[in-house]
mmCIF file with all atom_site columns, C-alpha atoms in Angstrom:
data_model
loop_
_atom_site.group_PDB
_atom_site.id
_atom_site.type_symbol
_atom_site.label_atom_id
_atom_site.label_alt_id
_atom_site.label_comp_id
_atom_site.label_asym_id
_atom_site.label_entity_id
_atom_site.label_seq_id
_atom_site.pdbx_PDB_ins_code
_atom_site.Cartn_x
_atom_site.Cartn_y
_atom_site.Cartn_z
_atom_site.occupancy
_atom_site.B_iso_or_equiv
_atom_site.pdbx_formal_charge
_atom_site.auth_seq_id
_atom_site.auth_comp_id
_atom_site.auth_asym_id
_atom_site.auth_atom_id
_atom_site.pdbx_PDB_model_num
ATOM 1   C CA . UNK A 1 1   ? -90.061 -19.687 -18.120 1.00 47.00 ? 1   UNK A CA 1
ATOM 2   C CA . UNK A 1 2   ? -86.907 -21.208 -18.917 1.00 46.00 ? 2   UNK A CA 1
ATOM 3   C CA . UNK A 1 3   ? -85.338 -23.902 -16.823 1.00 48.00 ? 3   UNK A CA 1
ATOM 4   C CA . UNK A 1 4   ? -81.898 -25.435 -16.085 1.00 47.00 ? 4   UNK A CA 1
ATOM 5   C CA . UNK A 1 5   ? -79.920 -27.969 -17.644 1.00 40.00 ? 5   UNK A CA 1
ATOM 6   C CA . UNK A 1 6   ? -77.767 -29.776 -15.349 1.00 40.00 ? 6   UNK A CA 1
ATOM 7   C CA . UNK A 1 7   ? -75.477 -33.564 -16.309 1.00 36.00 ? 7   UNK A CA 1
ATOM 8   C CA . UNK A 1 8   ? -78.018 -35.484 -14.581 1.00 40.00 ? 8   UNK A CA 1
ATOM 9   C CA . UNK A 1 9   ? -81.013 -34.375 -16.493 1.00 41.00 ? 9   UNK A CA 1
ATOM 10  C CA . UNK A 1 10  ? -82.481 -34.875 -19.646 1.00 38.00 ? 10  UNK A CA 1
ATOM 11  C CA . UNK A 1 11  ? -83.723 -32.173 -22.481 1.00 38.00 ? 11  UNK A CA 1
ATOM 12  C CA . UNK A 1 12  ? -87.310 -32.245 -23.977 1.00 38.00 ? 12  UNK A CA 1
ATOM 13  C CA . UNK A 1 13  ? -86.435 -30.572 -27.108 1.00 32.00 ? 13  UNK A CA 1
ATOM 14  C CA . UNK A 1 14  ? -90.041 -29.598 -27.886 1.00 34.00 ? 14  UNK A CA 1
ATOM 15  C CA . UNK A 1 15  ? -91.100 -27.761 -24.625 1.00 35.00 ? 15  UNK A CA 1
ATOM 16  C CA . UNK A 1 16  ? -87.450 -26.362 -23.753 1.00 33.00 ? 16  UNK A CA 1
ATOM 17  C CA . UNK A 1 17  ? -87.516 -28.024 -20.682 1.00 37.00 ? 17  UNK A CA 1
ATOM 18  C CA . UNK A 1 18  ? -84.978 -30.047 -19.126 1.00 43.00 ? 18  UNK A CA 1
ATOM 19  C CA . UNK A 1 19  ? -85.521 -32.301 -16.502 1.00 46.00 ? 19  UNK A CA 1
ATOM 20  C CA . UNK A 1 20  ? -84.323 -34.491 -13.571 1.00 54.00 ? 20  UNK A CA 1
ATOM 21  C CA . UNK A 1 21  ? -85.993 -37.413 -12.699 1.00 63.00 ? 21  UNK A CA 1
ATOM 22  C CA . UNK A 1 22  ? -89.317 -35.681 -13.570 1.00 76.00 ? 22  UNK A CA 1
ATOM 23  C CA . UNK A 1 23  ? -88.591 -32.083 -12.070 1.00 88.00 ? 23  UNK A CA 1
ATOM 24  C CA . UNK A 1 24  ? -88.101 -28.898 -13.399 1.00 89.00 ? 24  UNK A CA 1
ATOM 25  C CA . UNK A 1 25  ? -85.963 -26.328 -12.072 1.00 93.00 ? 25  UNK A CA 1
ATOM 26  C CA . UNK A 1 26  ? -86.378 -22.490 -13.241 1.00 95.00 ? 26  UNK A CA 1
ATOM 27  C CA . UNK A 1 27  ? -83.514 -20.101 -14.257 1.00 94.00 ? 27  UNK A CA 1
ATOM 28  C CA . UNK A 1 28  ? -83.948 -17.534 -11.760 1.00 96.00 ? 28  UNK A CA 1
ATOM 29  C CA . UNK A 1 29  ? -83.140 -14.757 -13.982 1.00 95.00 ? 29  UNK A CA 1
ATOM 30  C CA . UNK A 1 30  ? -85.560 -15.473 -15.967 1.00 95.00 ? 30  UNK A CA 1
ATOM 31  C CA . UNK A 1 31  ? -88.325 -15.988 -13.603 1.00 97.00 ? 31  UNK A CA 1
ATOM 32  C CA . UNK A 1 32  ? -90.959 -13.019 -13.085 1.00 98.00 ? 32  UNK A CA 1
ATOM 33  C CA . UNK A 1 33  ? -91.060 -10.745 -10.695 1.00 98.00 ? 33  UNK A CA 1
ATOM 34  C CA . UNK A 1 34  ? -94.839 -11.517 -9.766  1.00 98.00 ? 34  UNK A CA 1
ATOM 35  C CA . UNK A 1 35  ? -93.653 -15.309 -9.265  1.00 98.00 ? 35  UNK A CA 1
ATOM 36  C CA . UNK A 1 36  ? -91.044 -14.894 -7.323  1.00 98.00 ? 36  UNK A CA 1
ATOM 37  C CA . UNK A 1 37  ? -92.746 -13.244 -5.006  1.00 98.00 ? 37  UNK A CA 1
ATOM 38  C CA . UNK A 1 38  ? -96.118 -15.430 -4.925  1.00 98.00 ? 38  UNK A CA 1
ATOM 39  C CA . UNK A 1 39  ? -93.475 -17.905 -4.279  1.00 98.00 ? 39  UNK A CA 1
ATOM 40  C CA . UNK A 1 40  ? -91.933 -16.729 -1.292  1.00 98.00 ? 40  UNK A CA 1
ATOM 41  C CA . UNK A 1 41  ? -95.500 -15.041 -0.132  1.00 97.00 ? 41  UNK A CA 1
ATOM 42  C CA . UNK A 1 42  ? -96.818 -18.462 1.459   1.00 97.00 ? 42  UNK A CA 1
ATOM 43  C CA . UNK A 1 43  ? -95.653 -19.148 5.354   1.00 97.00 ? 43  UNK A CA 1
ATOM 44  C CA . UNK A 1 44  ? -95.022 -23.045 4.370   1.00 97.00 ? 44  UNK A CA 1
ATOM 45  C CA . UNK A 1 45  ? -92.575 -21.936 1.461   1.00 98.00 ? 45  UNK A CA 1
ATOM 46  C CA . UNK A 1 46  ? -91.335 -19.260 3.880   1.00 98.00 ? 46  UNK A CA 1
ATOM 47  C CA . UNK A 1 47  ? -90.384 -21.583 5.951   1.00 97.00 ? 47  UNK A CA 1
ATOM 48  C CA . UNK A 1 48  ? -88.596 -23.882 3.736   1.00 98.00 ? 48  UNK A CA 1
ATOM 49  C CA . UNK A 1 49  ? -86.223 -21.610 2.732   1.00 98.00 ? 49  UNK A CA 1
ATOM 50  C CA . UNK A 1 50  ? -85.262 -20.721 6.321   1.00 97.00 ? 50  UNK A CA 1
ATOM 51  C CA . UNK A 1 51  ? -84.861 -24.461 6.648   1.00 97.00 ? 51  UNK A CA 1
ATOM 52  C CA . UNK A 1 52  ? -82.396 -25.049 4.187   1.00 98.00 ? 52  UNK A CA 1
ATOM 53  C CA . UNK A 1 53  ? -80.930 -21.461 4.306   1.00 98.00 ? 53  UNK A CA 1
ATOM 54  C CA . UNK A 1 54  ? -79.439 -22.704 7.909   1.00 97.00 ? 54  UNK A CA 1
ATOM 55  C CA . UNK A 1 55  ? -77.519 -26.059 6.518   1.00 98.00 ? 55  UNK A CA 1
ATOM 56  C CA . UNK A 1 56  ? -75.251 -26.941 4.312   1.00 98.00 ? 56  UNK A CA 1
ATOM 57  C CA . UNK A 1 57  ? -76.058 -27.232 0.463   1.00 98.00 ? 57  UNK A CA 1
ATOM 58  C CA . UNK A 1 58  ? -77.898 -31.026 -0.156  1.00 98.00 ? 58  UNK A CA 1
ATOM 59  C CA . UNK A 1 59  ? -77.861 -32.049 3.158   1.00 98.00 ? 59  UNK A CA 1
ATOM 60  C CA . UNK A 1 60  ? -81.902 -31.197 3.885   1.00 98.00 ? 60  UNK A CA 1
ATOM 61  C CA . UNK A 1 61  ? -84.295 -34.231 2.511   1.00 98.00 ? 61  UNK A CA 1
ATOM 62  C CA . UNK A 1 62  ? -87.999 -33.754 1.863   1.00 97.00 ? 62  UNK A CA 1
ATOM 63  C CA . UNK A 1 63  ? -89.474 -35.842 4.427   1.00 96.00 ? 63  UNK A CA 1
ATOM 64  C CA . UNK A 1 64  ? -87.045 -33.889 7.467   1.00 97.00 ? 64  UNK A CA 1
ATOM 65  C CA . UNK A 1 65  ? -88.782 -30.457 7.097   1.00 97.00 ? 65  UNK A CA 1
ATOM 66  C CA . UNK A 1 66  ? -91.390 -29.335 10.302  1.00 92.00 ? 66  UNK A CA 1
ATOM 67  C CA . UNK A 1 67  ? -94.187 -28.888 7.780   1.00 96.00 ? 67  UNK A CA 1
ATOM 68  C CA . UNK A 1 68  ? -97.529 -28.503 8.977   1.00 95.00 ? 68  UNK A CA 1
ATOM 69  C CA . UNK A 1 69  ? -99.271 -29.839 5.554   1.00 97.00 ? 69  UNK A CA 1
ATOM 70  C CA . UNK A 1 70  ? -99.808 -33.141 3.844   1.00 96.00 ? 70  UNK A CA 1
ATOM 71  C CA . UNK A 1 71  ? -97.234 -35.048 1.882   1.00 95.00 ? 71  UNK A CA 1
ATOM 72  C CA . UNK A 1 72  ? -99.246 -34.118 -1.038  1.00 96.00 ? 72  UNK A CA 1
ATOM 73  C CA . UNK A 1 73  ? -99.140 -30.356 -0.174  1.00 98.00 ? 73  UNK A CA 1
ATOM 74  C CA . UNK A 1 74  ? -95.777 -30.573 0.884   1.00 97.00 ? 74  UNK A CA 1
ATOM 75  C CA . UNK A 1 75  ? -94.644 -31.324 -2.634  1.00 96.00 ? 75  UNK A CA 1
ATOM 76  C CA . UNK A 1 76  ? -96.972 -28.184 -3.912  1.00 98.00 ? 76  UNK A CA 1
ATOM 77  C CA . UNK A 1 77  ? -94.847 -26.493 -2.150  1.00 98.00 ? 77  UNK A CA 1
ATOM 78  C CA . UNK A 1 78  ? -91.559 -27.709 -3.114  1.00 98.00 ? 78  UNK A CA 1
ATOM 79  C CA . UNK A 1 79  ? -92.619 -27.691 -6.949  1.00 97.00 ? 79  UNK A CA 1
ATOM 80  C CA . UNK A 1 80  ? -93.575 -24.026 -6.298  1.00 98.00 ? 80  UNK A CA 1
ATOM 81  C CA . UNK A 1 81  ? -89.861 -22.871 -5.111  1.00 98.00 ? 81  UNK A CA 1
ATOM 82  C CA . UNK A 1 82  ? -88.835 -24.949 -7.916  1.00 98.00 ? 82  UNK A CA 1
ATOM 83  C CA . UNK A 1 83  ? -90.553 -22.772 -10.428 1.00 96.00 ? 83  UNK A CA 1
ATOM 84  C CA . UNK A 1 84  ? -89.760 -19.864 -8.942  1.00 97.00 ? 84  UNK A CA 1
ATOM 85  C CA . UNK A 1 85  ? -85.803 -20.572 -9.333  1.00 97.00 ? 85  UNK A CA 1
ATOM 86  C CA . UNK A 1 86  ? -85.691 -20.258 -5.431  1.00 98.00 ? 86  UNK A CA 1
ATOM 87  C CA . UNK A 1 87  ? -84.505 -24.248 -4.303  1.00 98.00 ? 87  UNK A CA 1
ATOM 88  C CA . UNK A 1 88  ? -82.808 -27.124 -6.881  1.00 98.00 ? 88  UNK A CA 1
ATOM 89  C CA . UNK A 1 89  ? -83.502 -30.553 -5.843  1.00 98.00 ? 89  UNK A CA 1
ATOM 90  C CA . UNK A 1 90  ? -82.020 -34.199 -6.659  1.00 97.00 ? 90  UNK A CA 1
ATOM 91  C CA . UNK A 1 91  ? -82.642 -37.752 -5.634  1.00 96.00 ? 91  UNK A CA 1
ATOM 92  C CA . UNK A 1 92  ? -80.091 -39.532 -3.549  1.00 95.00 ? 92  UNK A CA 1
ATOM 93  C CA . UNK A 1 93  ? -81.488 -43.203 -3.181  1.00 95.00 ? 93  UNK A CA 1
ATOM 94  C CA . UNK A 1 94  ? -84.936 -43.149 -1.378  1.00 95.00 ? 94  UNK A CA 1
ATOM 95  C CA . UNK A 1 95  ? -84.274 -39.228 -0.628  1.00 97.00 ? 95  UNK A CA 1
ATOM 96  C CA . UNK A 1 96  ? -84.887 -36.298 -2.625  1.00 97.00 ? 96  UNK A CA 1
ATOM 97  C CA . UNK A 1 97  ? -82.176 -33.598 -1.558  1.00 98.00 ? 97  UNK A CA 1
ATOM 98  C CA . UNK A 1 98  ? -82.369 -29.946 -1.246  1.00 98.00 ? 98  UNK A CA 1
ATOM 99  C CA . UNK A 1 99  ? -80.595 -26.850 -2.006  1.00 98.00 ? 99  UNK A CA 1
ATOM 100 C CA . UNK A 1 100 ? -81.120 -22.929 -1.668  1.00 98.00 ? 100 UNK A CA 1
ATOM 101 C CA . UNK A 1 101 ? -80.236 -21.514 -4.977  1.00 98.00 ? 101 UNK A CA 1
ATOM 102 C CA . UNK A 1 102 ? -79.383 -18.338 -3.139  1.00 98.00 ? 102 UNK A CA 1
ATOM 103 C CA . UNK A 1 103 ? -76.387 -16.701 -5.445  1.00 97.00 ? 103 UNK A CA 1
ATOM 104 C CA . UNK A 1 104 ? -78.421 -17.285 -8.726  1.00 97.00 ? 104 UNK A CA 1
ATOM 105 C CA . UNK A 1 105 ? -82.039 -15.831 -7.019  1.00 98.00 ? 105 UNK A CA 1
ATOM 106 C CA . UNK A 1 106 ? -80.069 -12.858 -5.145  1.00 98.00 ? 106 UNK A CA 1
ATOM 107 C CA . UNK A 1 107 ? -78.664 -12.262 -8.880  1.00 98.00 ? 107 UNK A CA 1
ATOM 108 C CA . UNK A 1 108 ? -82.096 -12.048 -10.147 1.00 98.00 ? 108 UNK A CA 1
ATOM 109 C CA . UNK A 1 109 ? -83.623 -10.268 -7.320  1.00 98.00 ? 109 UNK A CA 1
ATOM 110 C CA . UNK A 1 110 ? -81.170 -8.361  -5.293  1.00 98.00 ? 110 UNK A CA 1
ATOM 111 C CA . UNK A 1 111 ? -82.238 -7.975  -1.642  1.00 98.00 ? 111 UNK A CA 1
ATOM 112 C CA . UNK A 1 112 ? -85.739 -10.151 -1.781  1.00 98.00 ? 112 UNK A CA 1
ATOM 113 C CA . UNK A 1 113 ? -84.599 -13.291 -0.025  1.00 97.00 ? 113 UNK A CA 1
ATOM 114 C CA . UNK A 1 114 ? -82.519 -11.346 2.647   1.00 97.00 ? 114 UNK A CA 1
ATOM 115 C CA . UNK A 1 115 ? -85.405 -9.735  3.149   1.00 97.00 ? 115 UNK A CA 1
ATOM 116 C CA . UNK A 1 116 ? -87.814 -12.962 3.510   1.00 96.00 ? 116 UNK A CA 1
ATOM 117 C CA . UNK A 1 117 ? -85.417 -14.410 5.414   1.00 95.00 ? 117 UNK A CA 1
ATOM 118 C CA . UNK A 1 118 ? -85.241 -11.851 8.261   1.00 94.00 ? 118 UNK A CA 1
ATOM 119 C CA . UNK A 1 119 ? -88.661 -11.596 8.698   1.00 88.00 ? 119 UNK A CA 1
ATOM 120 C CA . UNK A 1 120 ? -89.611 -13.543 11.473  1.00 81.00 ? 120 UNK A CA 1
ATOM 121 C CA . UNK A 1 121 ? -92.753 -16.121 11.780  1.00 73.00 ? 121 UNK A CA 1
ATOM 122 C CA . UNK A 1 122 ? -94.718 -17.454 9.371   1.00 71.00 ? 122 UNK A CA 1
#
């Protein structure tokens, strides 16, 4: 899977990975079908992206999503949509911010998160 180089993040030559502040963030078009939609197949990530797909771009920190799971879990989760090219994150201070990478996933899978994002509940 190939990831996303961005100015505030680093490239490890050797892996092809580029990092910021220790995460990883997919290229949507070139994540797999079957991940994308293992990502987007759990309620908890379901319901992260409805989170941030009603506010504005980096205004949505970890630690103010309604998550029933552990902190520990919670940031399974997170690393997950990361993966999957579906959310970017970066650190502001003690926060780590959020954003829906909608136009780049919707380029890579036309219709999918429309479609996870109108089904209601979990």
């Amino acid at each position: 899977m190939s990831v996303r180089q961005s100015s505030n993040q680093s490239s490890n030559q050797s892996s092809g990975t580029a990092r910021a502040r220790g995460l990883t963030h997919a290229v949507p078009a070139q994540v797999s079908l079957q991940d994308a939609l293992a990502a987007v197949a759990d309620p908890v990530r379901r319901s992260i992206l409805r989170e941030l797909a009603a506010v504005p771009e980096w205004t949505k920190a970890c630690g103010t999503f309604d998550l029933p799971v552990a902190k520990a879990t919670r940031s399974h989760h997170f690393a997950v949509l990361r993966a999957a090219g579906l959310i970017e994150q970066r650190d502001e201070g003690p926060r780590r911010l959020n954003r829906l990478r909608r136009p780049e996933f919707d380029a890579a899978f036309p219709g999918l998160l429309d479609l996870v994002l109108s089904h209601p509940g979990p």
